[in-house]
PDB file of C-alpha atoms in Angstrom:
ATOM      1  CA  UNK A 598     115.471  81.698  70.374  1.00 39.00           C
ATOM      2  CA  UNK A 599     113.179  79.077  69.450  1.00 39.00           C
ATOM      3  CA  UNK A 600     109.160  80.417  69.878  1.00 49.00           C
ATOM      4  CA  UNK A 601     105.524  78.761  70.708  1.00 46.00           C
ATOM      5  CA  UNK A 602     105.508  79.135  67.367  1.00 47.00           C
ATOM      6  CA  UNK A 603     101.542  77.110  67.121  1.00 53.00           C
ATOM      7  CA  UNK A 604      99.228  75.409  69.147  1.00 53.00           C
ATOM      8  CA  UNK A 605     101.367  72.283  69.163  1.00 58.00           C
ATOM      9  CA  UNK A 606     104.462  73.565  70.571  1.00 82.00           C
ATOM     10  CA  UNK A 607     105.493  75.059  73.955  1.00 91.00           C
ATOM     11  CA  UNK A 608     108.635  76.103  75.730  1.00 93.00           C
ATOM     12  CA  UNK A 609     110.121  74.976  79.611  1.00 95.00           C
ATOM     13  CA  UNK A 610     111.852  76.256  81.198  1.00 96.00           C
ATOM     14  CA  UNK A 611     115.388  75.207  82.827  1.00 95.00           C
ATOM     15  CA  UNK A 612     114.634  73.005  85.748  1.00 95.00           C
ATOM     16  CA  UNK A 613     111.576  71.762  83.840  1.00 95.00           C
ATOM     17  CA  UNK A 614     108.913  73.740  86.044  1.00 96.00           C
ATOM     18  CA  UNK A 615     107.028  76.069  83.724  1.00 97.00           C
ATOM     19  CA  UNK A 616     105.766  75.662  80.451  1.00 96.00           C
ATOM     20  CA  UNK A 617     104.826  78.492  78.091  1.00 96.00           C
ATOM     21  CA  UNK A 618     102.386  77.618  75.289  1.00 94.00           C
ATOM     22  CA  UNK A 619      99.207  77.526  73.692  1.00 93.00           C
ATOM     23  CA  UNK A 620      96.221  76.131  76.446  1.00 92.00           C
ATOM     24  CA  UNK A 621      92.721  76.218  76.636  1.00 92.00           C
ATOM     25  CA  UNK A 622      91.283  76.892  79.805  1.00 91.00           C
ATOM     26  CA  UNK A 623      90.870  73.600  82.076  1.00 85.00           C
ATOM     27  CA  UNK A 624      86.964  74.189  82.359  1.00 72.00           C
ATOM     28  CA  UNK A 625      86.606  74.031  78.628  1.00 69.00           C
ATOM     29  CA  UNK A 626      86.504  70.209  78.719  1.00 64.00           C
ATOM     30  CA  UNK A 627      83.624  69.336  76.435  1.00 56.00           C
ATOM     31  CA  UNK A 628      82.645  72.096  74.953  1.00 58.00           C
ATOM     32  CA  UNK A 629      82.367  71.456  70.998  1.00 57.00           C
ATOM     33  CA  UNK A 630      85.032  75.080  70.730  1.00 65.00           C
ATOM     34  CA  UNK A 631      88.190  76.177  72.047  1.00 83.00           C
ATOM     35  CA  UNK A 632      89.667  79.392  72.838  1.00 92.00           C
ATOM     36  CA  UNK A 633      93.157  79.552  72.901  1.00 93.00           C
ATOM     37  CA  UNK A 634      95.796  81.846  74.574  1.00 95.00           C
ATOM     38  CA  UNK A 635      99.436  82.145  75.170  1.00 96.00           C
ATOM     39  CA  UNK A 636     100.218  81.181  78.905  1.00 97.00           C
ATOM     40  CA  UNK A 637     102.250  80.099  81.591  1.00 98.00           C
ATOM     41  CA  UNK A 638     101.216  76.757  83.217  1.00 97.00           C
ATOM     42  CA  UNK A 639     103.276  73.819  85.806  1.00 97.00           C
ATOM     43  CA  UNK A 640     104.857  71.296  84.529  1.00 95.00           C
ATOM     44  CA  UNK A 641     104.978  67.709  86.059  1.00 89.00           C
ATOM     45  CA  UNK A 642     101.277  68.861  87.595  1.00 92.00           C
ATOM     46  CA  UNK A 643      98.645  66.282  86.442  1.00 89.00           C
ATOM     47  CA  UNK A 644      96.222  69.121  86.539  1.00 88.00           C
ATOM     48  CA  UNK A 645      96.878  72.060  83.852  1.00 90.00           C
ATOM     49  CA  UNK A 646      97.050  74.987  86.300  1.00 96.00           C
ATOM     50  CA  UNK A 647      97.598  78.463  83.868  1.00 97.00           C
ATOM     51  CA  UNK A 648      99.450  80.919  86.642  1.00 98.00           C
ATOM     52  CA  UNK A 649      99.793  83.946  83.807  1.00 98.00           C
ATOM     53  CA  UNK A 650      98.003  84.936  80.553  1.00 98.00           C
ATOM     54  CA  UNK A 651      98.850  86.792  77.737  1.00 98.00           C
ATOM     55  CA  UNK A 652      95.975  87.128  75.358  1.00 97.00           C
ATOM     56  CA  UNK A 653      93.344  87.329  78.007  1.00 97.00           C
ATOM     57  CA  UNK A 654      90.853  89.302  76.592  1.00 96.00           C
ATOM     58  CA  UNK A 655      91.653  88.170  72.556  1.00 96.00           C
ATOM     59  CA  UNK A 656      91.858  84.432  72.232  1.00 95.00           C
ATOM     60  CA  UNK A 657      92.704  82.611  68.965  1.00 94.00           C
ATOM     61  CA  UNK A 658      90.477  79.299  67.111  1.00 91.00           C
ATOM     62  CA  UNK A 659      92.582  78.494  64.937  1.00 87.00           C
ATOM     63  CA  UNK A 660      95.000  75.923  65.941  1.00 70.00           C
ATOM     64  CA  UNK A 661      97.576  76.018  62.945  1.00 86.00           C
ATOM     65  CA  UNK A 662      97.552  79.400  61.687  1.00 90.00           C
ATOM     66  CA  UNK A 663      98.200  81.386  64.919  1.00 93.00           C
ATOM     67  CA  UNK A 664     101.738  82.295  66.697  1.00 92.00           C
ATOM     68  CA  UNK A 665     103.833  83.626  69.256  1.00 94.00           C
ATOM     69  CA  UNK A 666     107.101  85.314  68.135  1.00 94.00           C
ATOM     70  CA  UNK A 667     109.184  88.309  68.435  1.00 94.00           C
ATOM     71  CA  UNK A 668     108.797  90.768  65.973  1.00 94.00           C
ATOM     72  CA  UNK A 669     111.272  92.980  64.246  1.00 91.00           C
ATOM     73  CA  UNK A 670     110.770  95.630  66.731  1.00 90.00           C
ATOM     74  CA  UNK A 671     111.689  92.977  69.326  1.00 92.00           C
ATOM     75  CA  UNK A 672     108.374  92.888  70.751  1.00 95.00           C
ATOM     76  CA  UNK A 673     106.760  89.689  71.461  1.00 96.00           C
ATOM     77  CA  UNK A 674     103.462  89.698  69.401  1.00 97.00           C
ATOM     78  CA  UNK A 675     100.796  87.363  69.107  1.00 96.00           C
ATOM     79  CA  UNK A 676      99.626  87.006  65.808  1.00 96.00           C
ATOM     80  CA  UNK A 677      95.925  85.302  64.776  1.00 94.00           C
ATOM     81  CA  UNK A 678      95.216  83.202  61.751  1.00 92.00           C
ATOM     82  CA  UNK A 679      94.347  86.319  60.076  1.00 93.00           C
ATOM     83  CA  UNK A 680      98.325  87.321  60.984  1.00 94.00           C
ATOM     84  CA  UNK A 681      96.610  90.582  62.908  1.00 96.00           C
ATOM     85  CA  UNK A 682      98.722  91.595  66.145  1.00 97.00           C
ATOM     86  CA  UNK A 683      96.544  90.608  69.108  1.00 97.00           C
ATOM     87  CA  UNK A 684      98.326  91.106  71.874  1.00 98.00           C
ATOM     88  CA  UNK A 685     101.894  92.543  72.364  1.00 97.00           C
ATOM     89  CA  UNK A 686     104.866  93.446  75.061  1.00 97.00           C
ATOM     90  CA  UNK A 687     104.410  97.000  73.834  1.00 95.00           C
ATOM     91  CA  UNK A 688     107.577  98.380  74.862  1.00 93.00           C
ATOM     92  CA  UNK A 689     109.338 101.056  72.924  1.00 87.00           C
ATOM     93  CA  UNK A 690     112.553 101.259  74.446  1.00 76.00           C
ATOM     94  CA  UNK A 691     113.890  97.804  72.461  1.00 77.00           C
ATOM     95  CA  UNK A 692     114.021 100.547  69.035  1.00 66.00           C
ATOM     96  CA  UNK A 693     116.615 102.473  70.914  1.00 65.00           C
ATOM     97  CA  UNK A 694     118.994  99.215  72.006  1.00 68.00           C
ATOM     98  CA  UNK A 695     121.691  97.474  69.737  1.00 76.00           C
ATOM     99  CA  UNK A 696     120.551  94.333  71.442  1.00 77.00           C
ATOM    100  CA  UNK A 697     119.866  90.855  70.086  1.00 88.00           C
ATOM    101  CA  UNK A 698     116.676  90.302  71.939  1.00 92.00           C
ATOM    102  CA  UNK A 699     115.599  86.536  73.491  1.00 94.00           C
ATOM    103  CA  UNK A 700     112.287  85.325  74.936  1.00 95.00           C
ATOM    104  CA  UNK A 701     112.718  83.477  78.390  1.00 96.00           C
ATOM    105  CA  UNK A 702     110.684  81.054  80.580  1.00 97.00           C
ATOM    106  CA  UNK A 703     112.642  80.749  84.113  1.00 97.00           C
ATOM    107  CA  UNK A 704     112.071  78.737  86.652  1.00 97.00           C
ATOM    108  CA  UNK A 705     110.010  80.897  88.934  1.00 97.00           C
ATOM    109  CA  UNK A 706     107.202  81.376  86.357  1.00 98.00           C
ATOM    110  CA  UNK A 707     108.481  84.603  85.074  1.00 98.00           C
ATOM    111  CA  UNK A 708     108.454  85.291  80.855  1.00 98.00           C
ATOM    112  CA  UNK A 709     111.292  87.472  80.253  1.00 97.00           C
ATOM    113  CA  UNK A 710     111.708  89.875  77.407  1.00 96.00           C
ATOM    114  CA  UNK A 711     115.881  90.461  78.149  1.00 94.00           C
ATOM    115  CA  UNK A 712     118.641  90.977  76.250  1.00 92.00           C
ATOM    116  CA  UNK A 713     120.810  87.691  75.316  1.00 91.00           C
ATOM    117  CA  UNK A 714     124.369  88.396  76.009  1.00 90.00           C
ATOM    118  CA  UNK A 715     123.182  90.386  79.019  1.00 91.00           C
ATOM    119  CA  UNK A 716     120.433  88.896  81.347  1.00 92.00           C
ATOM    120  CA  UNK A 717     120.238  91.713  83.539  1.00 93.00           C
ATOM    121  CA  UNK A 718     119.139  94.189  80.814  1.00 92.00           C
ATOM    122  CA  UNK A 719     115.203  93.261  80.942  1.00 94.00           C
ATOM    123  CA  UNK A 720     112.794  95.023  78.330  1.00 95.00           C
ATOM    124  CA  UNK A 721     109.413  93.840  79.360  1.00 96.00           C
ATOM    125  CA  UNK A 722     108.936  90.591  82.001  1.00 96.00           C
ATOM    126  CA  UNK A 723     105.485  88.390  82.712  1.00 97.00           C
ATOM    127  CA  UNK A 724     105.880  89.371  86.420  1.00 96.00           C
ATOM    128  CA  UNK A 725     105.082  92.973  86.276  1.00 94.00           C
ATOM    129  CA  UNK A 726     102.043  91.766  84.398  1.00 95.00           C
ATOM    130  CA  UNK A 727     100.422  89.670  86.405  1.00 96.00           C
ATOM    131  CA  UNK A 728      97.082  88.232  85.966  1.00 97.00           C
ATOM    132  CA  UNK A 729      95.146  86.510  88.979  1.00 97.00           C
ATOM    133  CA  UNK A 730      97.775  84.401  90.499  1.00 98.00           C
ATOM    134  CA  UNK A 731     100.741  85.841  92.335  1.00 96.00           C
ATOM    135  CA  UNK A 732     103.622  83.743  92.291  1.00 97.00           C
ATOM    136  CA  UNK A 733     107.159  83.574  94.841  1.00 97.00           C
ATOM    137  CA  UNK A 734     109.289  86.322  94.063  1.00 96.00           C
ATOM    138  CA  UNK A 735     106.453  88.414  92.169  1.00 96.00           C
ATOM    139  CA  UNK A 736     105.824  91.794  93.369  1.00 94.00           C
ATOM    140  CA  UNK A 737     102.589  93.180  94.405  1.00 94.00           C
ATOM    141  CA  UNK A 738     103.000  96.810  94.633  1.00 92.00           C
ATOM    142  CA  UNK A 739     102.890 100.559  93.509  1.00 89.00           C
ATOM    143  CA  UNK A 740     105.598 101.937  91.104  1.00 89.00           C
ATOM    144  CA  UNK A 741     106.153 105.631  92.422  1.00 89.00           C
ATOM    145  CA  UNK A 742     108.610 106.840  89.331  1.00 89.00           C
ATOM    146  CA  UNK A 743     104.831 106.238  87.141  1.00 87.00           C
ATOM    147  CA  UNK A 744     102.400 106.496  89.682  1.00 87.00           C
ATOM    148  CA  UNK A 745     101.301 102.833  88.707  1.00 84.00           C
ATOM    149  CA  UNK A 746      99.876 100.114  90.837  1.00 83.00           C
ATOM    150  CA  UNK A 747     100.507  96.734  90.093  1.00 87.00           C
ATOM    151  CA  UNK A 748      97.084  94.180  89.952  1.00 91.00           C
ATOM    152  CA  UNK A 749      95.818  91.134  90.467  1.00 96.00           C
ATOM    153  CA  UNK A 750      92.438  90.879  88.244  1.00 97.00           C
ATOM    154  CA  UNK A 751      90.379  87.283  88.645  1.00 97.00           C
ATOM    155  CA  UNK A 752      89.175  85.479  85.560  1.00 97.00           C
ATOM    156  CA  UNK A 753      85.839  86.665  84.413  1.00 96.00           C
ATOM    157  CA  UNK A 754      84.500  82.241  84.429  1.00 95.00           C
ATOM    158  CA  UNK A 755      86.056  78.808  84.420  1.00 93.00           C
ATOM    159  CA  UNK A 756      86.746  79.303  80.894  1.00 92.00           C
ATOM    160  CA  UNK A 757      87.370  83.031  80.078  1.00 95.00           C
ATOM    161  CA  UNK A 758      90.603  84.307  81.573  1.00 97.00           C
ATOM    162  CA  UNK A 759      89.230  88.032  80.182  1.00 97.00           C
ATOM    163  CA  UNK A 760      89.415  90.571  83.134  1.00 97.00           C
ATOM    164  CA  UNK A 761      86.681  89.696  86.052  1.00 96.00           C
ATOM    165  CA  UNK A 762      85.021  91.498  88.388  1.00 95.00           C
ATOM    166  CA  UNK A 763      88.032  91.368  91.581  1.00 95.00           C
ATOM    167  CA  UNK A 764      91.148  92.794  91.877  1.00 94.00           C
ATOM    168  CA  UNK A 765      93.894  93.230  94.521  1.00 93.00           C
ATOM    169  CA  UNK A 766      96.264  96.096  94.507  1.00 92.00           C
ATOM    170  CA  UNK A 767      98.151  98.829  96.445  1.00 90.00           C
ATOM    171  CA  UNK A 768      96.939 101.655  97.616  1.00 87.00           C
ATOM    172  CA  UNK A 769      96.464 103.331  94.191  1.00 79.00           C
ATOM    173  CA  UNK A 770      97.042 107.100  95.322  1.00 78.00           C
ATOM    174  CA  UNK A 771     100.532 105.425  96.515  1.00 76.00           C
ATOM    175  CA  UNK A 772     100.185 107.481  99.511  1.00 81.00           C
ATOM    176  CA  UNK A 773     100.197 104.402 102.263  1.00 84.00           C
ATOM    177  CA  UNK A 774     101.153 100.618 102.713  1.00 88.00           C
ATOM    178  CA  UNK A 775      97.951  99.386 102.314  1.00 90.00           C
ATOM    179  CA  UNK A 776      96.374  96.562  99.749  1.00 91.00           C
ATOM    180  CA  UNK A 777      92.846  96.862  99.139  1.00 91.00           C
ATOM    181  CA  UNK A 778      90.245  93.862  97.100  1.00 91.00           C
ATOM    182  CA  UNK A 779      88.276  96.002  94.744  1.00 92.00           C
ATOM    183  CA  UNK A 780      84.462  94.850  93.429  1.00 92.00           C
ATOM    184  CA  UNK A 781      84.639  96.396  89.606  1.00 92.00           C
ATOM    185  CA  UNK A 782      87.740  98.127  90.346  1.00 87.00           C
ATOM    186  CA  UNK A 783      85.163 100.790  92.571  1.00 88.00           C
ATOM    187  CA  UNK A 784      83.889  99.175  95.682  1.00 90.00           C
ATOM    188  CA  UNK A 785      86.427  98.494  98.256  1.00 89.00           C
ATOM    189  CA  UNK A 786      85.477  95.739  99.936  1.00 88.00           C
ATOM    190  CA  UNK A 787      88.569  94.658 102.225  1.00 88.00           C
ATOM    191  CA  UNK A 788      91.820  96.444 103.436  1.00 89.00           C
ATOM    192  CA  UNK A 789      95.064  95.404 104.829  1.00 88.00           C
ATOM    193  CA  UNK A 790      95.674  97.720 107.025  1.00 90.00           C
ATOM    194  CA  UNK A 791      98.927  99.759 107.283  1.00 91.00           C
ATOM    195  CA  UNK A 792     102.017  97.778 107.782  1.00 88.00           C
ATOM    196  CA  UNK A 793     103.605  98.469 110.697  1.00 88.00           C
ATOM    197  CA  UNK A 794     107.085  97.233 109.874  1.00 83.00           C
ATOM    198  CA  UNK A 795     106.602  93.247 110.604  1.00 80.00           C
ATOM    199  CA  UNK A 796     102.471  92.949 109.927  1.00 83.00           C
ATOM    200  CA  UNK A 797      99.692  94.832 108.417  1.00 85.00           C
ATOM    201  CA  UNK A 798      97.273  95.799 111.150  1.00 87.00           C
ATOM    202  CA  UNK A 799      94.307  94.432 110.174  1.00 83.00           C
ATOM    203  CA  UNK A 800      96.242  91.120 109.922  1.00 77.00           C
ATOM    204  CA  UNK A 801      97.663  90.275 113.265  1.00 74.00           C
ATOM    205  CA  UNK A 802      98.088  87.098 112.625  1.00 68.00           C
ATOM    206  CA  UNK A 803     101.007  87.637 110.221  1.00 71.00           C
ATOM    207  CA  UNK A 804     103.063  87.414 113.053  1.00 67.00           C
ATOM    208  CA  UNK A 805     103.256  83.704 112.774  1.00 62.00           C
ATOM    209  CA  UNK A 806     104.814  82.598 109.287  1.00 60.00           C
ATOM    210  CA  UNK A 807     103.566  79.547 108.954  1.00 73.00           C
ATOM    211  CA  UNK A 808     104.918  78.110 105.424  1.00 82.00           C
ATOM    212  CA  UNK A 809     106.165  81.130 103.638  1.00 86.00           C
ATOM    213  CA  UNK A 810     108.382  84.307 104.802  1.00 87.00           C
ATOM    214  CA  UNK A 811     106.773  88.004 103.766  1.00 86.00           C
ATOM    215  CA  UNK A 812     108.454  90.753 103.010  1.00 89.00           C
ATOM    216  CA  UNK A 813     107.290  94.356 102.546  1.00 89.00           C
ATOM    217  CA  UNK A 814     109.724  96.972 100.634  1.00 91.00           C
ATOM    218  CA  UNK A 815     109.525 100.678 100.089  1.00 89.00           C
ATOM    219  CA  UNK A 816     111.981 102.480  98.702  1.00 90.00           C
ATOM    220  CA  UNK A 817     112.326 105.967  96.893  1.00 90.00           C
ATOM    221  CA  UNK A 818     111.173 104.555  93.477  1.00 92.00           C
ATOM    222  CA  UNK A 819     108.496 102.010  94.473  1.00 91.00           C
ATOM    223  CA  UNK A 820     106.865  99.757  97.523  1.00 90.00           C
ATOM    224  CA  UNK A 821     105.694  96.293  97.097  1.00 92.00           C
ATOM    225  CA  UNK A 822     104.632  93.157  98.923  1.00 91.00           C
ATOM    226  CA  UNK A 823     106.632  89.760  97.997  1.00 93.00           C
ATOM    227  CA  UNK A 824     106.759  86.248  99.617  1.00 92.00           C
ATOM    228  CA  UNK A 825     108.662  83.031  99.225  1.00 93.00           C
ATOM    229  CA  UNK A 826     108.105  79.174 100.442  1.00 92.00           C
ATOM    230  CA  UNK A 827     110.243  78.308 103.354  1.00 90.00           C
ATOM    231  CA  UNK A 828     111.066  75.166 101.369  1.00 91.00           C
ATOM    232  CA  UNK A 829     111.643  75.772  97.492  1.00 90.00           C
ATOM    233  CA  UNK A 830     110.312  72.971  96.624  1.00 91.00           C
ATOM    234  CA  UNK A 831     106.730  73.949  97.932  1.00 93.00           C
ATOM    235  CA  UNK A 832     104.193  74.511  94.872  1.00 95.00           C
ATOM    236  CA  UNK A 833     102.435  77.564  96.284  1.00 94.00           C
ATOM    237  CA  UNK A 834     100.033  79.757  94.914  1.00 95.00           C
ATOM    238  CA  UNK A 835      97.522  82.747  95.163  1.00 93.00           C
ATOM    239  CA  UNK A 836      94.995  83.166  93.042  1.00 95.00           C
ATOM    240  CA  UNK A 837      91.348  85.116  92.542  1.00 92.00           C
ATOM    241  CA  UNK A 838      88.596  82.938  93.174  1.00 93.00           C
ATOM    242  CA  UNK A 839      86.504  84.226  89.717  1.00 94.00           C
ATOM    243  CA  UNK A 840      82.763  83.792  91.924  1.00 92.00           C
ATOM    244  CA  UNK A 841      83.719  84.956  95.484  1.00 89.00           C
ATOM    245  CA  UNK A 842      86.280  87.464  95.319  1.00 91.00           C
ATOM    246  CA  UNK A 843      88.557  85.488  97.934  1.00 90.00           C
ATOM    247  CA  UNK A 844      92.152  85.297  97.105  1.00 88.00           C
ATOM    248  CA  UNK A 845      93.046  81.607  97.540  1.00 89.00           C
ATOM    249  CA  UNK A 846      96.589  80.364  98.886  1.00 89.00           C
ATOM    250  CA  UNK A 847      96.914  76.880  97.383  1.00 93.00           C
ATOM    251  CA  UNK A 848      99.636  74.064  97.502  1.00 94.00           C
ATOM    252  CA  UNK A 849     100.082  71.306  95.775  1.00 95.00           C
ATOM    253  CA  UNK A 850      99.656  67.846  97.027  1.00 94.00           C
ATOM    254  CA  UNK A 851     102.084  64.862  95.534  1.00 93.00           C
ATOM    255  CA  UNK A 852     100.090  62.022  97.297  1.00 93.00           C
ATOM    256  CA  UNK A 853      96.617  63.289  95.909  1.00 94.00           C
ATOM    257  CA  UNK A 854      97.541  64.710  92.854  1.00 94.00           C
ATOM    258  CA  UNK A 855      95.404  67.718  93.485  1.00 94.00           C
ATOM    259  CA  UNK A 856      95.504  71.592  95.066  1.00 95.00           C
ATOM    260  CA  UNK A 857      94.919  72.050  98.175  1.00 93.00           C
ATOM    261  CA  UNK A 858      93.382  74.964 100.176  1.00 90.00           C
ATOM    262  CA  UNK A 859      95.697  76.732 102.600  1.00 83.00           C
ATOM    263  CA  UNK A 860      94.082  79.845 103.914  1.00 79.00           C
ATOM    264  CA  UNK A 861      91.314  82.170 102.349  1.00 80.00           C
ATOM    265  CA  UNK A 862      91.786  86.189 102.226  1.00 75.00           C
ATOM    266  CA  UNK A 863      88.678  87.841 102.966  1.00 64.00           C
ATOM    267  CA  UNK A 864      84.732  87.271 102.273  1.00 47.00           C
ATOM    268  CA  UNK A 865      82.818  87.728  99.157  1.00 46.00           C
ATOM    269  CA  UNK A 866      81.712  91.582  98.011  1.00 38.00           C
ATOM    270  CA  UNK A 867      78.569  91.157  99.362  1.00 34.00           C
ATOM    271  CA  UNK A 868      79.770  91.691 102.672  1.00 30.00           C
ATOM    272  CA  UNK A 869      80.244  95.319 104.206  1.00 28.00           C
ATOM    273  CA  UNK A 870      82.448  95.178 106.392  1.00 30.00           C
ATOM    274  CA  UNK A 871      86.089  93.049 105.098  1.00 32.00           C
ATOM    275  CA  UNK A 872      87.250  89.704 107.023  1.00 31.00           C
ATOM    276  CA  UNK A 873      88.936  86.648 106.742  1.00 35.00           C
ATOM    277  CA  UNK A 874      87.041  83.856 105.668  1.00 35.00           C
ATOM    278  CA  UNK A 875      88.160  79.826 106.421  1.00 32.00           C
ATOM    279  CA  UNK A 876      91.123  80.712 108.214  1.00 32.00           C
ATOM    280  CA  UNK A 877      92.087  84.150 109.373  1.00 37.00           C
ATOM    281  CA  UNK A 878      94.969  86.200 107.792  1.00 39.00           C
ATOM    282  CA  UNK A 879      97.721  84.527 105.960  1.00 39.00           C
ATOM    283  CA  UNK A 880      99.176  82.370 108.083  1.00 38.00           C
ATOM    284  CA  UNK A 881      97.286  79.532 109.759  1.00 37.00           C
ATOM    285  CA  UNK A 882      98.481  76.484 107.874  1.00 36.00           C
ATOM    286  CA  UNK A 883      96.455  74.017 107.027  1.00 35.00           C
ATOM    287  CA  UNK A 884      96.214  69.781 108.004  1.00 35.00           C
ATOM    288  CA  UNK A 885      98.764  67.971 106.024  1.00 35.00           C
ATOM    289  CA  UNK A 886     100.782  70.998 105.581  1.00 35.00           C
ATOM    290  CA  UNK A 887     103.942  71.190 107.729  1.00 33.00           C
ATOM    291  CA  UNK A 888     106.516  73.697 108.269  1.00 34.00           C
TER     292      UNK A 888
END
């Protein structure tokens, strides 16, 4: 399957919703240098929104030299102008397959790693990966067969998408139902509460669904926490706010050509005791937003 295989060329997927590609960061906009990284951005959005990184930490400057392809392993591998592996899928298990091995963008915003003649057989996909924005139909959660909880970590500035300061998770003892924000991965500085089977207690206001339908799931081999738009079409996001540590629930507006703020989980760090800043919970929709 055809690869980003330099700056200048990117991958959509089906329906023409996600790209995958080369970007530089939005806030980079004149600067006299460029990072660049392998993402996942919107397509037919005026503004370049990036939803999922690859190369966070290790960007490229080289605009010709540098590329994203699978490797003989079956890996997908970014490779610098120096042709140095900076960032890879890392999964070992491809070796031991007799599968030809595809890249895929679909139209949720997921990167899958799969093999071709058989799309359910998935080696490695961008969705257990996440990076500060959690998409519909992306887990949040706690795997219990390796004892690992999935994350949401903000961007470290406008324009460095390296790990920040805030992340999001499940409990990471795996023990309860709760989702925690974390200040530097130590300080707890908000909680969920248990869920109770329709809401997490600290969260009430769940009760009301507003624009989207949650879902929490725990089974023998893991527990997560997913959502989805009540209408498909909605462009809905969450995403770290890099300065405050609130986790943002965005929409997209047609008529203004711009995001638009729907509620606002929790307060900054500084604040001991967690809450729900702007609006409170998950749920309260906001003006210009309708059901």
């Amino acid at each position: 399957m055809a690869m980003a295989s330099s700056c200048s060329s990117t991958i959509t997927s089906g329906g023409g919703r996600f790209v995958l590609g080369f970007f530089t960061p939005p806030g980079s906009t004149g600067t006299t240098s460029f990072n660049y990284y392998i993402g996942i951005w919107y397509d037919k959005i005026s503004a370049i929104t990036p939803v999922w990184v690859a190369n966070r930490a290790t960007p490229v400057t080289d605009t010709t030299a540098s590329e994203l392809k699978i490797s003989d392993d079956g890996n997908l591998i970014i490779l610098n102008q120096f042709k140095s592996i900076i960032w890879s899928t890392n999964v070992t298990t491809i070796r031991s397959s007799n599968s030809t091995i595809v890249a895929v963008i679909l139209d949720t915003g997921n990167l899958q790693l799969r093999d071709e003649s058989n799309s359910s057989l998935i080696f490695w996909q961008s969705f257990d990966h996440p990076t500060d924005t959690w998409l519909p139909g992306a887990k949040i959660g706690f795997n219990k067969l390796t004892s690992t909880p999935q994350r949401l970590t903000s961007w470290k500035n406008k324009v460095d998408p390296s790990p920040g300061l805030f992340t999001l998770q499940s409990d990471p003892t795996g023990a309860t139902s709760q989702y925690f924000l974390f200040w530097n991965l130590s300080k707890e500085y908000w909680a969920s509460g248990i869920w109770d089977g329709h809401v997490f207690t600290s969260i009430p206001e769940m009760s009301w669904r507003g624009i989207v339908n949650f879902a929490f799931i725990n089974n023998t081999e893991e527990s997560y926490f997913i959502y989805a738009p009540k209408d498909p079409n909605l462009k809905i996001r969450f995403v770290f706010d890099y300065e405050s540590g609130q986790m943002l629930v965005l929409t997209w507006m047609e008529n203004t050509q711009s995001w638009m703020l729907c509620w606002a989980i929790c307060g900054s760090c500084g604040v001991e005791r967690p809450f729900v800043a702007a609006i409170a919970g998950l749920l309260a929709v906001a003006p210009g937003v309708t059901e």
